[in-house]
Short mmCIF file of C-alpha atoms in Angstrom, two decimals:
data_model
loop_
_atom_site.label_atom_id
_atom_site.label_comp_id
_atom_site.label_asym_id
_atom_site.label_seq_id
_atom_site.Cartn_x
_atom_site.Cartn_y
_atom_site.Cartn_z
CA MET A 240 53.62 131.89 201.08
CA ALA A 241 55.54 134.58 203.13
CA ASP A 242 57.51 138.04 201.69
CA LEU A 243 61.05 137.19 200.58
CA ASP A 244 63.74 139.65 200.25
CA THR A 245 65.05 139.77 196.77
CA ALA A 246 68.02 142.23 197.17
CA ASP A 247 70.27 139.27 196.41
CA GLY A 248 69.63 139.98 193.02
CA LEU A 249 67.63 136.62 192.21
CA LEU A 250 64.44 136.61 190.64
CA PRO A 251 61.05 136.26 192.71
CA ALA A 252 61.80 132.46 192.54
CA GLY A 253 64.67 132.76 194.53
CA LEU A 254 66.80 131.40 191.06
CA PRO A 255 69.48 132.96 189.25
CA VAL A 256 67.84 132.51 185.90
CA SER A 257 65.22 134.07 183.94
CA PHE A 258 62.58 131.45 183.59
CA PRO A 259 61.80 129.96 186.67
CA LEU A 260 62.38 126.26 185.47
CA VAL A 261 64.66 123.67 187.20
CA GLN A 262 66.12 120.53 185.32
CA ALA A 263 66.00 117.71 187.37
CA GLY A 264 69.41 116.28 188.99
CA MET A 265 69.24 112.76 187.20
CA GLY A 266 71.91 110.32 188.28
CA GLY A 267 73.57 109.69 185.40
CA ILE A 268 71.36 111.29 183.00
CA ALA A 269 71.83 115.05 184.07
CA THR A 270 75.39 115.48 182.37
CA PRO A 271 77.66 118.49 182.11
CA ARG A 272 76.16 118.64 178.73
CA LEU A 273 72.57 118.39 179.23
CA ALA A 274 73.10 120.72 182.51
CA ALA A 275 74.97 123.69 180.18
CA ALA A 276 72.56 123.27 177.68
CA VAL A 277 69.24 124.50 179.79
CA SER A 278 71.50 127.19 181.58
CA GLU A 279 71.99 128.26 178.24
CA ALA A 280 68.62 128.29 177.29
CA GLY A 281 67.67 130.71 180.30
CA ALA A 282 66.76 128.37 182.64
CA LEU A 283 68.31 126.30 185.56
CA GLY A 284 70.14 122.98 184.41
CA THR A 285 71.83 120.61 187.18
CA VAL A 286 74.73 118.27 187.39
CA ALA A 287 73.89 115.11 189.53
CA LEU A 288 77.05 113.73 192.10
CA TYR A 289 74.91 110.86 193.04
CA LYS A 290 77.67 108.48 194.42
CA LEU A 291 80.49 110.32 192.46
CA ALA A 292 83.58 110.52 194.97
CA ALA A 293 85.56 113.81 195.30
CA ASP A 294 87.53 114.01 192.46
CA GLY A 295 84.59 113.25 189.88
CA CYS A 296 82.16 115.95 191.58
CA ARG A 297 85.02 118.16 191.19
CA ALA A 298 85.65 117.31 187.54
CA THR A 299 81.65 117.20 186.59
CA VAL A 300 81.02 120.72 188.08
CA GLU A 301 84.45 121.82 186.36
CA ASP A 302 83.14 120.32 183.04
CA THR A 303 79.90 121.90 183.22
CA ALA A 304 81.47 125.55 184.18
CA ALA A 305 83.37 125.39 181.06
CA LEU A 306 80.14 124.81 179.19
CA THR A 307 78.54 127.69 180.06
CA ALA A 308 78.96 130.87 182.09
CA ARG A 309 75.71 130.92 183.39
CA PRO A 310 74.32 129.75 186.80
CA PHE A 311 73.51 126.01 187.17
CA GLY A 312 72.77 123.77 189.78
CA VAL A 313 74.46 120.80 191.60
CA ASN A 314 72.59 117.79 193.12
CA VAL A 315 73.24 115.67 195.91
CA ILE A 316 71.09 112.80 197.66
CA PRO A 317 72.17 113.04 201.32
CA GLU A 318 70.50 109.75 202.01
CA VAL A 319 71.99 107.89 199.53
CA ALA A 320 75.49 109.51 199.94
CA GLY A 321 75.94 109.11 203.22
CA GLU A 322 77.56 111.60 205.41
CA THR A 323 81.38 111.08 204.84
CA LEU A 324 81.04 111.22 201.11
CA LEU A 325 78.30 113.86 200.56
CA ARG A 326 81.03 115.83 202.63
CA ALA A 327 83.34 115.25 200.43
CA GLN A 328 80.83 115.71 197.41
CA VAL A 329 80.11 119.40 198.66
CA THR A 330 83.78 120.55 199.77
CA ALA A 331 84.50 119.77 196.08
CA ALA A 332 81.59 121.58 194.50
CA VAL A 333 82.13 124.55 196.31
CA SER A 334 85.86 124.42 195.51
CA ALA A 335 85.63 123.74 191.97
CA MET A 336 83.63 126.95 191.36
CA ILE A 337 86.18 129.95 191.34
CA ASP A 338 84.44 132.32 189.44
CA ASP A 339 81.85 134.86 190.64
CA ARG A 340 78.61 133.42 189.26
CA PRO A 341 75.56 132.44 191.30
CA MET A 342 75.13 128.89 191.89
CA VAL A 343 72.33 126.46 193.43
CA LEU A 344 72.97 122.96 195.85
CA ASN A 345 69.87 121.09 195.18
CA SER A 346 69.50 118.76 197.96
CA TYR A 347 67.24 115.84 197.14
CA GLY A 348 65.68 115.14 200.31
CA LEU A 349 66.46 116.89 203.60
CA PRO A 350 69.77 117.76 203.86
CA PRO A 351 71.94 117.49 207.33
CA ALA A 352 72.10 120.24 209.59
CA TRP A 353 75.41 121.45 208.92
CA LEU A 354 74.92 121.64 204.95
CA SER A 355 73.81 124.67 204.98
CA SER A 356 76.90 126.33 207.16
CA GLU A 357 79.07 124.73 204.53
CA LEU A 358 77.72 126.95 201.81
CA GLU A 359 78.55 130.30 203.73
CA GLY A 360 80.68 132.41 202.11
CA SER A 361 80.32 130.38 198.79
CA ARG A 362 78.36 131.48 195.53
CA PHE A 363 75.64 128.97 196.52
CA THR A 364 72.12 128.78 197.55
CA LEU A 365 70.42 125.95 199.06
CA MET A 366 67.25 124.34 197.29
CA VAL A 367 65.80 121.48 198.72
CA GLN A 368 63.43 118.86 197.32
CA VAL A 369 60.53 117.30 199.83
CA GLY A 370 57.57 115.78 199.75
CA THR A 371 55.30 116.52 202.86
CA PRO A 372 54.63 120.00 204.19
CA ASP A 373 56.39 119.46 207.42
CA ASP A 374 59.46 118.82 205.27
CA ALA A 375 59.23 122.07 203.51
CA SER A 376 58.72 123.64 206.85
CA ARG A 377 62.09 121.98 208.51
CA ALA A 378 63.71 122.79 204.76
CA ALA A 379 63.55 125.94 205.53
CA ASP A 380 64.62 125.78 209.34
CA LEU A 381 67.76 124.05 207.51
CA GLY A 382 68.45 127.11 205.48
CA ALA A 383 66.75 126.49 202.18
CA ARG A 384 65.88 129.74 200.25
CA THR A 385 64.18 127.51 198.04
CA VAL A 386 62.10 124.34 198.40
CA VAL A 387 60.60 121.69 195.27
CA LEU A 388 57.21 120.30 196.28
CA GLN A 389 57.24 116.79 194.59
CA GLY A 390 53.65 115.50 193.86
CA THR A 391 53.30 111.94 193.67
CA GLU A 392 52.93 112.48 189.94
CA ALA A 393 56.57 112.86 189.46
CA GLY A 394 59.01 110.02 187.99
CA GLY A 395 61.71 108.54 190.36
CA HIS A 396 62.08 107.82 193.66
CA LEU A 397 58.98 109.65 195.46
CA LEU A 398 59.50 111.89 199.01
CA GLY A 399 55.98 111.60 199.70
CA GLN A 400 52.40 110.25 199.29
CA LEU A 401 50.56 113.74 198.26
CA PRO A 402 49.66 114.71 194.76
CA LEU A 403 51.07 117.97 193.95
CA ASP A 404 48.01 120.63 194.12
CA GLN A 405 47.21 119.14 197.84
CA LEU A 406 51.06 119.19 198.66
CA ILE A 407 51.35 122.95 197.42
CA ILE A 408 47.92 123.56 199.07
CA ARG A 409 48.82 122.53 202.36
CA THR A 410 52.51 123.92 202.18
CA VAL A 411 51.29 127.58 201.53
CA ALA A 412 49.10 127.40 204.07
CA LEU A 413 52.00 127.10 206.62
CA ASN A 414 53.55 130.41 205.05
CA ALA A 415 57.11 128.98 205.33
CA PRO A 416 59.51 131.70 204.31
CA VAL A 417 60.93 129.60 201.10
CA HIS A 418 60.29 130.16 197.41
CA LEU A 419 58.14 127.00 195.92
CA LEU A 420 58.84 125.13 193.19
CA ALA A 421 56.39 122.59 192.09
CA ALA A 422 57.59 119.01 190.49
CA GLY A 423 55.65 115.90 189.27
CA GLY A 424 53.71 115.51 186.13
CA VAL A 425 54.61 118.83 184.84
CA ALA A 426 54.51 119.56 181.28
CA ASP A 427 52.82 122.46 179.51
CA GLY A 428 52.33 126.15 180.07
CA ARG A 429 48.42 125.67 181.23
CA ARG A 430 49.81 123.17 184.03
CA MET A 431 52.54 125.88 184.78
CA ARG A 432 49.96 128.61 185.18
CA GLU A 433 47.69 126.23 187.46
CA LEU A 434 50.27 125.39 189.81
CA CYS A 435 51.46 129.16 190.07
CA GLU A 436 48.05 130.10 190.71
CA LEU A 437 48.02 127.35 193.60
CA GLY A 438 51.37 129.16 195.21
CA ALA A 439 54.41 127.66 192.93
CA ALA A 440 56.82 130.24 192.09
CA GLY A 441 58.46 128.18 189.30
CA TRP A 442 58.91 124.25 188.48
CA LEU A 443 61.36 121.49 188.00
CA LEU A 444 60.76 118.59 185.54
CA GLY A 445 62.90 115.75 184.88
CA THR A 446 60.99 113.99 182.42
CA ALA A 447 60.91 116.39 179.90
CA PHE A 448 64.85 116.35 179.80
CA VAL A 449 65.69 112.62 179.72
CA ALA A 450 64.79 112.69 175.97
CA ALA A 451 66.89 115.96 175.48
CA ARG A 452 69.56 115.47 172.84
CA GLU A 453 72.18 116.22 175.05
CA SER A 454 70.54 113.52 177.73
CA GLY A 455 73.14 110.79 179.13
CA ALA A 456 69.91 108.49 178.71
CA HIS A 457 70.43 105.43 176.89
CA GLU A 458 68.35 105.63 173.34
CA LEU A 459 66.18 102.80 173.90
CA TYR A 460 64.95 104.52 177.39
CA LYS A 461 64.31 107.73 175.55
CA SER A 462 62.54 105.71 172.87
CA ALA A 463 60.50 103.84 175.35
CA LEU A 464 59.27 107.56 176.69
CA ILE A 465 58.40 108.79 173.49
CA ASP A 466 56.26 105.89 172.80
CA ALA A 467 54.78 106.13 176.06
CA GLN A 468 50.73 107.68 176.40
CA GLY A 469 50.85 109.01 179.86
CA GLU A 470 50.52 107.99 183.21
CA ARG A 471 48.82 104.93 182.27
CA ASP A 472 51.92 103.70 181.04
CA THR A 473 53.79 104.96 184.53
CA VAL A 474 53.76 102.56 187.86
CA VAL A 475 54.65 103.09 191.62
CA THR A 476 56.54 99.96 192.29
CA ASP A 477 59.22 98.69 195.08
CA ARG A 478 61.12 96.73 192.21
CA PHE A 479 64.22 99.09 192.09
CA GLU A 480 65.59 99.25 195.46
CA ILE A 481 69.09 98.18 195.06
CA GLY A 482 71.50 100.89 196.01
CA TRP A 483 68.56 103.07 196.96
CA PRO A 484 66.28 100.90 199.46
CA HIS A 485 62.96 102.18 201.17
CA ARG A 486 61.25 104.35 198.56
CA PRO A 487 58.90 103.97 196.13
CA HIS A 488 59.62 104.73 192.72
CA ARG A 489 57.80 105.88 189.47
CA VAL A 490 58.55 104.08 186.25
CA LEU A 491 57.60 103.31 182.93
CA ARG A 492 56.23 99.62 183.24
CA SER A 493 57.97 96.57 182.23
CA ALA A 494 58.23 92.99 182.45
CA VAL A 495 59.70 93.46 186.19
CA THR A 496 57.06 96.06 187.17
CA ASP A 497 53.94 94.08 185.65
CA SER A 498 54.80 90.53 186.73
CA PRO A 499 52.87 89.21 189.59
CA SER A 500 56.16 88.22 191.70
CA ALA A 501 59.42 89.81 191.76
CA LEU A 502 61.65 87.98 188.99
CA PRO A 503 64.54 86.15 189.56
CA SER A 504 67.84 88.15 190.67
CA GLN A 505 70.29 88.03 187.96
CA PHE A 506 72.57 90.88 186.10
CA ILE A 507 70.87 91.67 183.59
CA ALA A 508 72.89 94.69 182.08
CA TRP A 509 76.81 96.08 182.31
CA THR A 510 77.47 99.92 182.53
CA SER A 511 80.48 102.53 183.47
CA VAL A 512 80.93 103.99 186.44
CA SER A 513 83.77 105.86 187.61
CA GLY A 514 86.08 104.64 185.37
CA GLY A 515 84.92 101.00 185.68
CA ARG A 516 82.91 98.50 184.43
CA HIS A 517 80.25 97.10 186.60
CA PRO A 518 77.32 94.67 186.31
CA VAL A 519 73.88 95.82 186.62
CA PRO A 520 71.40 93.72 188.74
CA ARG A 521 68.09 93.26 188.20
CA GLY A 522 66.19 95.60 190.35
CA SER A 523 69.02 98.21 190.67
CA ALA A 524 67.94 101.66 190.84
CA ALA A 525 70.48 102.59 188.53
CA ALA A 526 68.83 104.37 185.36
CA PRO A 527 70.08 103.10 181.51
CA THR A 528 72.48 105.51 180.34
CA THR A 529 74.72 105.58 177.26
CA GLU A 530 77.42 103.77 178.91
CA THR A 531 74.70 100.46 179.50
CA THR A 532 74.50 97.44 177.53
CA GLY A 533 72.08 94.46 178.11
CA ARG A 534 68.60 94.28 179.03
CA ILE A 535 67.22 98.31 178.89
CA ASP A 536 63.81 97.46 178.94
CA GLU A 537 64.45 95.62 182.21
CA MET A 538 66.15 98.38 183.93
CA ALA A 539 64.49 101.52 185.96
CA ARG A 540 63.45 103.70 183.23
CA TYR A 541 61.97 106.58 185.68
CA ALA A 542 58.90 108.68 184.31
CA GLY A 543 56.36 111.02 185.35
CA HIS A 544 52.84 111.74 184.28
CA GLY A 545 54.23 114.08 181.89
CA CYS A 546 55.87 111.44 179.67
CA GLY A 547 52.61 111.63 177.22
CA ALA A 548 54.27 115.14 176.08
CA VAL A 549 57.61 113.81 175.22
CA ARG A 550 57.16 113.09 171.25
CA ALA A 551 61.07 113.17 170.13
CA VAL A 552 64.48 113.50 171.14
CA LEU A 553 65.27 117.19 170.85
CA PRO A 554 67.82 119.57 172.28
CA ALA A 555 67.56 120.69 175.32
CA ALA A 556 67.35 124.57 174.41
CA ASP A 557 64.11 123.33 172.26
CA ILE A 558 62.30 121.90 175.18
CA VAL A 559 62.74 124.83 177.13
CA ALA A 560 61.94 127.30 174.76
CA ALA A 561 58.69 125.42 173.84
CA LEU A 562 57.72 125.12 177.54
CA ARG A 563 58.87 128.76 178.24
CA GLU A 564 56.11 129.79 174.40
CA SER A 565 53.50 127.34 176.49
CA HIS A 566 53.68 128.84 179.51
CA ASP A 567 53.65 132.39 178.35
CA HIS A 568 50.68 131.51 175.92
CA ALA A 569 48.83 130.12 179.16
CA LEU A 570 49.74 133.33 181.38
CA ALA A 571 48.27 135.90 178.25
CA ALA A 572 44.92 133.13 178.09
CA SER A 573 44.53 133.69 181.68
CA LEU A 574 45.10 137.68 182.02
CA PRO A 575 41.73 139.59 182.14
CA PRO A 576 41.41 142.06 178.74
CA LYS A 577 43.23 145.25 179.20
CA GLU A 578 40.83 148.35 179.63
CA SER A 579 39.86 150.42 176.56
CA VAL A 580 41.58 153.92 176.94
CA ILE A 581 39.35 155.55 174.79
CA HIS A 582 35.97 153.80 175.79
CA GLY A 583 36.90 153.10 179.33
CA THR A 584 35.36 149.19 179.10
#
């Protein structure tokens, strides 16, 4: 990876945090409470705007800012929002921040060319999540300072077809002038150190924070994550395309994913969105949240290979602290012994 200027005061990972860990912006799950708690713990929390209208976006960013004085991220999804809504979301997020803290706009997938210029003069730097080396280079050309490389081990919607190690190695070889973060199945310090040795400067985690106490995930979704043993309990499927088509996604196995043929289309749940109550069809991309009632086990319960490490519902601060401690132990174990000053050995 090319050397980068750090005169902007950010850490080498390009993040305004003390520990280069980013909580993923998961629609319906990444609430202001969760983002604020992660940021308060020294990592970068993220709120999800998903399909929120401008007023909702502004309120979400303002609510998060009221809960923490630290920097946090704001996640947008260009391919889901569409041009008009995305412009409104970005404008709302930028205008909602009236203090001088550094902020991160996290684009899930390549953003349109105009987005970087919209951030000029604001407190926001651009982070882009991609799934291919070529898209990492394109993200740099589009103004990204930090690029998240998502391997196929990740939960949620997949942006590429490469396992994380291969994706990092191939992207590093391109020497793009961006900081690289790793995403996909990251669950402990040993794995974090392995990814850094390949060229990552930090990590983005989603599954680990779904079961956080402050998460917006439904309690049955959290329980299913806790019961999962690991990657064998997840599957990549196309069975949850309603609302987000043409993307494979990794979820916890269920009757919906394991059925030889698609189950009949029907409404299976209800959820609240933007103040209204809406039915949820089987096959919807919506994750089950605290606002959802119905057949939670048949909904899209996104989970990556790291689900086996989720063992309890914990405060987000405890999750960050455990990951930091695990990383520090792995780092210490990987360092060569210090030379003895007395014996010179």
